[in-house]
Amino acid sequence: MNALLILLGLIVGLCGCARDTSLGPDAQVYRVLFVGNSLTYVNDLPGTVAAMALAAGDTIQTQTVAAPNLALIDHVAGQTNAVEVIKSGHWDYVVLQQGPTPLPLYRDTLILATKWLQPYIRDAGARSAQLMVWPSATKRASFDEVRRSSQLAAKAVGGVFLPGGEAWRAAWAAGPRIGLYGPDGFHPSELGTYLTALVVYEGLTGRDVETLSPRITVAGKRLQIPTATVRLLQRVAHETVVRFREE
């Protein structure tokens, strides 16, 4: 029970990464709150986005409210202190992440929860960003419905749609053997988190991730990945973000 309470109250620390002003006068500082579940905190998606930004000359200060198996409505209902955290800071974006959500009933509650949080997000000076994730490896036929749920939730509040799951599909179309799932066939591998982080970074900042270094870090660990694979992931992330932004 104590462990569960700790997880339900989890606030993964503020990442106050220092900006390297030597990398150019156009460097930006963003404050981003992530609200989600284990698909966010496995491999530390927020920290991976922050490290990616720092390497590119931006600063993304992140804070996270996440716990296992939570839908967005659970955060609204008080199973975490997400509402208080939204209200406590001046954010640029609040990234909302739910599980795959292909079914209409759960889609409706996702949209309802997103609308319920919107006044708090707006009052914090932020914009809502809805992160599309992915179905489990055994349910890959539901990708279209997963996307639809996230798109509709973003549209309901005029928020940003972050097509993480669609970037996974694009990566498989270009390289079918790229391992984006972790061992359980649902949570992301380190490469899956990296690809999702690319989508989040470009989706929030507008930076073309194809210009990033091929040296990558996930959850504070440098990965030894072939440059060709990294460049493929950067390309599909950029193309996916641009495609859905234009839509």
PDB file of C-alpha atoms in Angstrom:
ATOM      1  CA  MET A   1       0.000   0.000   0.000  1.00  0.00           C
ATOM      2  CA  ASN A   2       2.794   2.449   0.852  1.00  0.00           C
ATOM      3  CA  ALA A   3       4.448   1.770  -2.482  1.00  0.00           C
ATOM      4  CA  LEU A   4       1.142   2.385  -4.267  1.00  0.00           C
ATOM      5  CA  LEU A   5       0.622   5.669  -2.458  1.00  0.00           C
ATOM      6  CA  ILE A   6       4.108   6.766  -3.416  1.00  0.00           C
ATOM      7  CA  LEU A   7       3.417   5.940  -7.061  1.00  0.00           C
ATOM      8  CA  LEU A   8       0.055   7.686  -7.042  1.00  0.00           C
ATOM      9  CA  GLY A   9       1.689  10.795  -5.664  1.00  0.00           C
ATOM     10  CA  LEU A  10       4.603  10.596  -8.028  1.00  0.00           C
ATOM     11  CA  ILE A  11       6.013  13.890  -9.173  1.00  0.00           C
ATOM     12  CA  VAL A  12       9.119  13.210 -11.175  1.00  0.00           C
ATOM     13  CA  GLY A  13      11.415  16.116 -10.421  1.00  0.00           C
ATOM     14  CA  LEU A  14      11.689  19.414 -12.117  1.00  0.00           C
ATOM     15  CA  CYS A  15      14.397  19.291 -14.764  1.00  0.00           C
ATOM     16  CA  GLY A  16      16.022  22.694 -14.614  1.00  0.00           C
ATOM     17  CA  CYS A  17      18.433  22.120 -17.472  1.00  0.00           C
ATOM     18  CA  ALA A  18      20.699  25.104 -18.059  1.00  0.00           C
ATOM     19  CA  ARG A  19      20.512  26.657 -21.504  1.00  0.00           C
ATOM     20  CA  ASP A  20      23.727  26.739 -23.493  1.00  0.00           C
ATOM     21  CA  THR A  21      23.546  30.218 -25.003  1.00  0.00           C
ATOM     22  CA  SER A  22      26.624  29.477 -27.104  1.00  0.00           C
ATOM     23  CA  LEU A  23      24.403  27.417 -29.375  1.00  0.00           C
ATOM     24  CA  GLY A  24      22.602  30.434 -30.785  1.00  0.00           C
ATOM     25  CA  PRO A  25      20.398  33.409 -29.970  1.00  0.00           C
ATOM     26  CA  ASP A  26      17.240  31.599 -31.101  1.00  0.00           C
ATOM     27  CA  ALA A  27      17.386  29.082 -28.247  1.00  0.00           C
ATOM     28  CA  GLN A  28      14.127  28.903 -26.315  1.00  0.00           C
ATOM     29  CA  VAL A  29      13.008  27.966 -22.802  1.00  0.00           C
ATOM     30  CA  TYR A  30       9.826  25.947 -22.318  1.00  0.00           C
ATOM     31  CA  ARG A  31       8.085  24.672 -19.196  1.00  0.00           C
ATOM     32  CA  VAL A  32       6.238  21.439 -19.873  1.00  0.00           C
ATOM     33  CA  LEU A  33       4.128  19.350 -17.505  1.00  0.00           C
ATOM     34  CA  PHE A  34       3.484  15.703 -18.399  1.00  0.00           C
ATOM     35  CA  VAL A  35       0.350  14.034 -16.997  1.00  0.00           C
ATOM     36  CA  GLY A  36       0.034  10.338 -17.755  1.00  0.00           C
ATOM     37  CA  ASN A  37       0.897   6.809 -16.733  1.00  0.00           C
ATOM     38  CA  SER A  38       3.662   4.251 -17.193  1.00  0.00           C
ATOM     39  CA  LEU A  39       3.870   4.892 -20.941  1.00  0.00           C
ATOM     40  CA  THR A  40       5.263   8.289 -19.952  1.00  0.00           C
ATOM     41  CA  TYR A  41       7.552   7.328 -17.094  1.00  0.00           C
ATOM     42  CA  VAL A  42       9.029   4.071 -18.441  1.00  0.00           C
ATOM     43  CA  ASN A  43      12.380   5.138 -19.930  1.00  0.00           C
ATOM     44  CA  ASP A  44      11.655   8.682 -18.665  1.00  0.00           C
ATOM     45  CA  LEU A  45      10.047  10.288 -21.705  1.00  0.00           C
ATOM     46  CA  PRO A  46      10.065  13.780 -20.107  1.00  0.00           C
ATOM     47  CA  GLY A  47      13.756  13.574 -19.205  1.00  0.00           C
ATOM     48  CA  THR A  48      14.563  12.270 -22.686  1.00  0.00           C
ATOM     49  CA  VAL A  49      12.754  15.253 -24.259  1.00  0.00           C
ATOM     50  CA  ALA A  50      14.623  17.635 -21.945  1.00  0.00           C
ATOM     51  CA  ALA A  51      18.013  16.122 -22.822  1.00  0.00           C
ATOM     52  CA  MET A  52      17.179  16.230 -26.526  1.00  0.00           C
ATOM     53  CA  ALA A  53      16.289  19.911 -26.271  1.00  0.00           C
ATOM     54  CA  LEU A  54      19.417  20.758 -24.316  1.00  0.00           C
ATOM     55  CA  ALA A  55      21.628  19.121 -26.910  1.00  0.00           C
ATOM     56  CA  ALA A  56      19.908  21.252 -29.578  1.00  0.00           C
ATOM     57  CA  GLY A  57      20.346  24.502 -27.643  1.00  0.00           C
ATOM     58  CA  ASP A  58      16.870  24.780 -26.131  1.00  0.00           C
ATOM     59  CA  THR A  59      15.786  24.342 -22.534  1.00  0.00           C
ATOM     60  CA  ILE A  60      12.709  22.304 -21.699  1.00  0.00           C
ATOM     61  CA  GLN A  61      12.019  22.241 -17.990  1.00  0.00           C
ATOM     62  CA  THR A  62       9.811  19.250 -17.262  1.00  0.00           C
ATOM     63  CA  GLN A  63       7.692  18.019 -14.408  1.00  0.00           C
ATOM     64  CA  THR A  64       5.665  14.821 -14.399  1.00  0.00           C
ATOM     65  CA  VAL A  65       2.587  13.500 -12.628  1.00  0.00           C
ATOM     66  CA  ALA A  66       2.210   9.828 -13.505  1.00  0.00           C
ATOM     67  CA  ALA A  67       1.204   6.528 -11.940  1.00  0.00           C
ATOM     68  CA  PRO A  68       0.530   3.014 -13.242  1.00  0.00           C
ATOM     69  CA  ASN A  69      -2.629   2.168 -15.180  1.00  0.00           C
ATOM     70  CA  LEU A  70      -4.229   5.595 -14.871  1.00  0.00           C
ATOM     71  CA  ALA A  71      -6.626   7.079 -17.401  1.00  0.00           C
ATOM     72  CA  LEU A  72      -6.802  10.842 -17.618  1.00  0.00           C
ATOM     73  CA  ILE A  73     -10.136  10.791 -15.779  1.00  0.00           C
ATOM     74  CA  ASP A  74      -8.337   9.198 -12.806  1.00  0.00           C
ATOM     75  CA  HIS A  75      -6.083  12.253 -12.537  1.00  0.00           C
ATOM     76  CA  VAL A  76      -9.191  14.441 -12.690  1.00  0.00           C
ATOM     77  CA  ALA A  77     -10.872  12.365  -9.976  1.00  0.00           C
ATOM     78  CA  GLY A  78      -8.016  12.981  -7.548  1.00  0.00           C
ATOM     79  CA  GLN A  79      -5.971   9.800  -7.728  1.00  0.00           C
ATOM     80  CA  THR A  80      -2.972  12.101  -8.209  1.00  0.00           C
ATOM     81  CA  ASN A  81      -2.423  15.780  -7.510  1.00  0.00           C
ATOM     82  CA  ALA A  82      -2.295  16.660 -11.216  1.00  0.00           C
ATOM     83  CA  VAL A  83      -4.829  19.469 -10.911  1.00  0.00           C
ATOM     84  CA  GLU A  84      -2.890  21.113  -8.096  1.00  0.00           C
ATOM     85  CA  VAL A  85       0.347  20.829 -10.062  1.00  0.00           C
ATOM     86  CA  ILE A  86      -1.242  22.378 -13.146  1.00  0.00           C
ATOM     87  CA  LYS A  87      -2.509  25.251 -11.013  1.00  0.00           C
ATOM     88  CA  SER A  88       0.812  25.707  -9.213  1.00  0.00           C
ATOM     89  CA  GLY A  89       3.034  26.656 -12.133  1.00  0.00           C
ATOM     90  CA  HIS A  90       3.157  28.802 -15.217  1.00  0.00           C
ATOM     91  CA  TRP A  91       3.400  26.213 -17.969  1.00  0.00           C
ATOM     92  CA  ASP A  92       3.828  26.530 -21.702  1.00  0.00           C
ATOM     93  CA  TYR A  93       2.337  23.103 -22.408  1.00  0.00           C
ATOM     94  CA  VAL A  94       0.590  20.380 -20.457  1.00  0.00           C
ATOM     95  CA  VAL A  95       1.098  17.053 -22.256  1.00  0.00           C
ATOM     96  CA  LEU A  96      -1.798  14.697 -21.553  1.00  0.00           C
ATOM     97  CA  GLN A  97      -1.185  10.988 -22.092  1.00  0.00           C
ATOM     98  CA  GLN A  98      -3.704   8.190 -21.765  1.00  0.00           C
ATOM     99  CA  GLY A  99      -3.479   4.542 -22.774  1.00  0.00           C
ATOM    100  CA  PRO A 100      -4.477   3.476 -26.311  1.00  0.00           C
ATOM    101  CA  THR A 101      -8.228   4.225 -25.887  1.00  0.00           C
ATOM    102  CA  PRO A 102      -9.637   2.691 -29.090  1.00  0.00           C
ATOM    103  CA  LEU A 103     -13.159   2.107 -27.711  1.00  0.00           C
ATOM    104  CA  PRO A 104     -15.867   4.812 -27.904  1.00  0.00           C
ATOM    105  CA  LEU A 105     -16.736   4.672 -24.186  1.00  0.00           C
ATOM    106  CA  TYR A 106     -13.183   5.381 -23.075  1.00  0.00           C
ATOM    107  CA  ARG A 107     -12.780   7.923 -25.869  1.00  0.00           C
ATOM    108  CA  ASP A 108     -15.728   9.831 -24.418  1.00  0.00           C
ATOM    109  CA  THR A 109     -14.185   9.898 -20.948  1.00  0.00           C
ATOM    110  CA  LEU A 110     -10.845  11.020 -22.403  1.00  0.00           C
ATOM    111  CA  ILE A 111     -12.528  13.944 -24.116  1.00  0.00           C
ATOM    112  CA  LEU A 112     -14.518  14.753 -20.968  1.00  0.00           C
ATOM    113  CA  ALA A 113     -11.400  14.726 -18.790  1.00  0.00           C
ATOM    114  CA  THR A 114      -9.483  16.846 -21.300  1.00  0.00           C
ATOM    115  CA  LYS A 115     -12.294  19.420 -21.288  1.00  0.00           C
ATOM    116  CA  TRP A 116     -12.452  19.369 -17.492  1.00  0.00           C
ATOM    117  CA  LEU A 117      -8.725  20.124 -17.231  1.00  0.00           C
ATOM    118  CA  GLN A 118      -8.761  22.812 -19.903  1.00  0.00           C
ATOM    119  CA  PRO A 119      -9.686  25.802 -17.672  1.00  0.00           C
ATOM    120  CA  TYR A 120      -6.813  24.990 -15.310  1.00  0.00           C
ATOM    121  CA  ILE A 121      -4.402  24.576 -18.205  1.00  0.00           C
ATOM    122  CA  ARG A 122      -5.547  27.854 -19.756  1.00  0.00           C
ATOM    123  CA  ASP A 123      -5.298  29.727 -16.452  1.00  0.00           C
ATOM    124  CA  ALA A 124      -1.734  28.439 -16.050  1.00  0.00           C
ATOM    125  CA  GLY A 125      -0.860  30.159 -19.334  1.00  0.00           C
ATOM    126  CA  ALA A 126      -0.448  26.831 -21.107  1.00  0.00           C
ATOM    127  CA  ARG A 127      -1.753  24.962 -24.090  1.00  0.00           C
ATOM    128  CA  SER A 128      -2.997  21.390 -23.913  1.00  0.00           C
ATOM    129  CA  ALA A 129      -1.090  18.779 -25.937  1.00  0.00           C
ATOM    130  CA  GLN A 130      -2.577  15.318 -26.450  1.00  0.00           C
ATOM    131  CA  LEU A 131       0.001  12.565 -26.880  1.00  0.00           C
ATOM    132  CA  MET A 132      -1.159   9.669 -29.040  1.00  0.00           C
ATOM    133  CA  VAL A 133       0.441   6.435 -27.878  1.00  0.00           C
ATOM    134  CA  TRP A 134       0.088   2.950 -29.447  1.00  0.00           C
ATOM    135  CA  PRO A 135      -1.879  -0.243 -28.910  1.00  0.00           C
ATOM    136  CA  SER A 136      -0.212  -3.395 -27.641  1.00  0.00           C
ATOM    137  CA  ALA A 137       1.668  -5.561 -30.114  1.00  0.00           C
ATOM    138  CA  THR A 138      -1.272  -7.984 -30.249  1.00  0.00           C
ATOM    139  CA  LYS A 139      -3.771  -5.239 -31.160  1.00  0.00           C
ATOM    140  CA  ARG A 140      -1.953  -3.298 -33.855  1.00  0.00           C
ATOM    141  CA  ALA A 141      -5.087  -3.296 -36.026  1.00  0.00           C
ATOM    142  CA  SER A 142      -6.563  -0.645 -33.689  1.00  0.00           C
ATOM    143  CA  PHE A 143      -4.017   2.093 -34.506  1.00  0.00           C
ATOM    144  CA  ASP A 144      -6.566   4.149 -36.461  1.00  0.00           C
ATOM    145  CA  GLU A 145      -9.022   4.223 -33.558  1.00  0.00           C
ATOM    146  CA  VAL A 146      -6.233   5.054 -31.110  1.00  0.00           C
ATOM    147  CA  ARG A 147      -5.313   8.032 -33.274  1.00  0.00           C
ATOM    148  CA  ARG A 148      -8.920   9.121 -33.591  1.00  0.00           C
ATOM    149  CA  SER A 149      -9.366   9.245 -29.815  1.00  0.00           C
ATOM    150  CA  SER A 150      -6.336  11.464 -29.297  1.00  0.00           C
ATOM    151  CA  GLN A 151      -7.177  13.696 -32.252  1.00  0.00           C
ATOM    152  CA  LEU A 152     -10.725  14.272 -31.049  1.00  0.00           C
ATOM    153  CA  ALA A 153      -9.546  15.044 -27.508  1.00  0.00           C
ATOM    154  CA  ALA A 154      -7.030  17.589 -28.818  1.00  0.00           C
ATOM    155  CA  LYS A 155      -9.620  19.149 -31.131  1.00  0.00           C
ATOM    156  CA  ALA A 156     -12.152  19.461 -28.304  1.00  0.00           C
ATOM    157  CA  VAL A 157      -9.980  22.059 -26.561  1.00  0.00           C
ATOM    158  CA  GLY A 158      -8.011  23.498 -29.476  1.00  0.00           C
ATOM    159  CA  GLY A 159      -4.927  21.660 -28.282  1.00  0.00           C
ATOM    160  CA  VAL A 160      -1.851  20.240 -29.976  1.00  0.00           C
ATOM    161  CA  PHE A 161      -2.016  16.701 -31.335  1.00  0.00           C
ATOM    162  CA  LEU A 162       1.260  14.805 -30.868  1.00  0.00           C
ATOM    163  CA  PRO A 163       1.158  11.754 -33.188  1.00  0.00           C
ATOM    164  CA  GLY A 164       3.577   9.488 -31.353  1.00  0.00           C
ATOM    165  CA  GLY A 165       1.830   6.257 -32.351  1.00  0.00           C
ATOM    166  CA  GLU A 166       1.652   7.321 -35.983  1.00  0.00           C
ATOM    167  CA  ALA A 167       5.414   7.873 -35.986  1.00  0.00           C
ATOM    168  CA  TRP A 168       5.789   4.278 -34.767  1.00  0.00           C
ATOM    169  CA  ARG A 169       3.754   3.088 -37.753  1.00  0.00           C
ATOM    170  CA  ALA A 170       5.814   5.198 -40.132  1.00  0.00           C
ATOM    171  CA  ALA A 171       9.025   3.783 -38.654  1.00  0.00           C
ATOM    172  CA  TRP A 172       7.816   0.209 -39.201  1.00  0.00           C
ATOM    173  CA  ALA A 173       6.843   1.049 -42.784  1.00  0.00           C
ATOM    174  CA  ALA A 174      10.443   2.182 -43.400  1.00  0.00           C
ATOM    175  CA  GLY A 175      12.153  -0.436 -41.239  1.00  0.00           C
ATOM    176  CA  PRO A 176       9.847  -3.298 -40.177  1.00  0.00           C
ATOM    177  CA  ARG A 177      12.412  -4.811 -37.797  1.00  0.00           C
ATOM    178  CA  ILE A 178      12.925  -1.678 -35.682  1.00  0.00           C
ATOM    179  CA  GLY A 179      12.182  -2.674 -32.086  1.00  0.00           C
ATOM    180  CA  LEU A 180       9.878  -0.047 -30.600  1.00  0.00           C
ATOM    181  CA  TYR A 181       8.072  -2.271 -28.086  1.00  0.00           C
ATOM    182  CA  GLY A 182       9.706  -3.362 -24.869  1.00  0.00           C
ATOM    183  CA  PRO A 183       9.727  -6.990 -23.667  1.00  0.00           C
ATOM    184  CA  ASP A 184       6.065  -6.928 -22.605  1.00  0.00           C
ATOM    185  CA  GLY A 185       4.820  -5.920 -26.062  1.00  0.00           C
ATOM    186  CA  PHE A 186       3.199  -2.744 -24.766  1.00  0.00           C
ATOM    187  CA  HIS A 187       5.585  -0.424 -22.959  1.00  0.00           C
ATOM    188  CA  PRO A 188       8.161   1.262 -25.193  1.00  0.00           C
ATOM    189  CA  SER A 189      11.679   0.080 -25.705  1.00  0.00           C
ATOM    190  CA  GLU A 190      14.367   2.724 -25.387  1.00  0.00           C
ATOM    191  CA  LEU A 191      14.094   3.338 -29.139  1.00  0.00           C
ATOM    192  CA  GLY A 192      10.311   3.591 -28.797  1.00  0.00           C
ATOM    193  CA  THR A 193      10.728   6.278 -26.148  1.00  0.00           C
ATOM    194  CA  TYR A 194      13.319   8.068 -28.281  1.00  0.00           C
ATOM    195  CA  LEU A 195      10.996   8.168 -31.298  1.00  0.00           C
ATOM    196  CA  THR A 196       8.126   9.422 -29.134  1.00  0.00           C
ATOM    197  CA  ALA A 197      10.406  12.090 -27.652  1.00  0.00           C
ATOM    198  CA  LEU A 198      11.279  13.289 -31.166  1.00  0.00           C
ATOM    199  CA  VAL A 199       7.582  13.766 -31.902  1.00  0.00           C
ATOM    200  CA  VAL A 200       6.994  15.611 -28.628  1.00  0.00           C
ATOM    201  CA  TYR A 201      10.013  17.867 -29.110  1.00  0.00           C
ATOM    202  CA  GLU A 202       9.175  18.919 -32.660  1.00  0.00           C
ATOM    203  CA  GLY A 203       5.445  19.040 -31.960  1.00  0.00           C
ATOM    204  CA  LEU A 204       5.900  21.492 -29.086  1.00  0.00           C
ATOM    205  CA  THR A 205       8.775  23.608 -30.353  1.00  0.00           C
ATOM    206  CA  GLY A 206       8.609  23.425 -34.130  1.00  0.00           C
ATOM    207  CA  ARG A 207      12.284  22.420 -34.300  1.00  0.00           C
ATOM    208  CA  ASP A 208      13.046  20.088 -37.204  1.00  0.00           C
ATOM    209  CA  VAL A 209      14.351  16.966 -35.474  1.00  0.00           C
ATOM    210  CA  GLU A 210      16.148  15.894 -38.651  1.00  0.00           C
ATOM    211  CA  THR A 211      18.763  18.496 -37.707  1.00  0.00           C
ATOM    212  CA  LEU A 212      19.577  16.791 -34.399  1.00  0.00           C
ATOM    213  CA  SER A 213      22.746  14.896 -33.663  1.00  0.00           C
ATOM    214  CA  PRO A 214      22.704  11.121 -34.296  1.00  0.00           C
ATOM    215  CA  ARG A 215      24.095  10.622 -30.787  1.00  0.00           C
ATOM    216  CA  ILE A 216      21.084   9.816 -28.617  1.00  0.00           C
ATOM    217  CA  THR A 217      20.391   9.593 -24.910  1.00  0.00           C
ATOM    218  CA  VAL A 218      17.342   7.944 -23.325  1.00  0.00           C
ATOM    219  CA  ALA A 219      16.667   8.079 -19.588  1.00  0.00           C
ATOM    220  CA  GLY A 220      20.149   9.490 -19.058  1.00  0.00           C
ATOM    221  CA  LYS A 221      21.866   6.623 -20.906  1.00  0.00           C
ATOM    222  CA  ARG A 222      23.776   7.014 -24.153  1.00  0.00           C
ATOM    223  CA  LEU A 223      22.593   4.437 -26.667  1.00  0.00           C
ATOM    224  CA  GLN A 224      24.846   2.826 -29.242  1.00  0.00           C
ATOM    225  CA  ILE A 225      22.503   2.811 -32.226  1.00  0.00           C
ATOM    226  CA  PRO A 226      23.596   2.800 -35.885  1.00  0.00           C
ATOM    227  CA  THR A 227      23.503   6.280 -37.347  1.00  0.00           C
ATOM    228  CA  ALA A 228      21.306   5.098 -40.219  1.00  0.00           C
ATOM    229  CA  THR A 229      18.656   3.916 -37.749  1.00  0.00           C
ATOM    230  CA  VAL A 230      18.731   7.182 -35.806  1.00  0.00           C
ATOM    231  CA  ARG A 231      18.425   9.208 -39.003  1.00  0.00           C
ATOM    232  CA  LEU A 232      15.478   7.069 -40.105  1.00  0.00           C
ATOM    233  CA  LEU A 233      13.685   7.712 -36.807  1.00  0.00           C
ATOM    234  CA  GLN A 234      14.395  11.435 -36.991  1.00  0.00           C
ATOM    235  CA  ARG A 235      13.078  11.568 -40.543  1.00  0.00           C
ATOM    236  CA  VAL A 236       9.843   9.713 -39.852  1.00  0.00           C
ATOM    237  CA  ALA A 237       9.216  11.761 -36.689  1.00  0.00           C
ATOM    238  CA  HIS A 238       9.601  15.014 -38.625  1.00  0.00           C
ATOM    239  CA  GLU A 239       7.471  13.835 -41.540  1.00  0.00           C
ATOM    240  CA  THR A 240       4.738  12.568 -39.204  1.00  0.00           C
ATOM    241  CA  VAL A 241       4.553  15.779 -37.196  1.00  0.00           C
ATOM    242  CA  VAL A 242       4.409  17.862 -40.382  1.00  0.00           C
ATOM    243  CA  ARG A 243       1.758  15.615 -41.952  1.00  0.00           C
ATOM    244  CA  PHE A 244      -0.619  15.848 -39.005  1.00  0.00           C
ATOM    245  CA  ARG A 245       0.071  19.527 -38.436  1.00  0.00           C
ATOM    246  CA  GLU A 246      -1.001  20.194 -42.034  1.00  0.00           C
ATOM    247  CA  GLU A 247      -4.140  18.102 -41.567  1.00  0.00           C
TER     248      GLU A 247
END
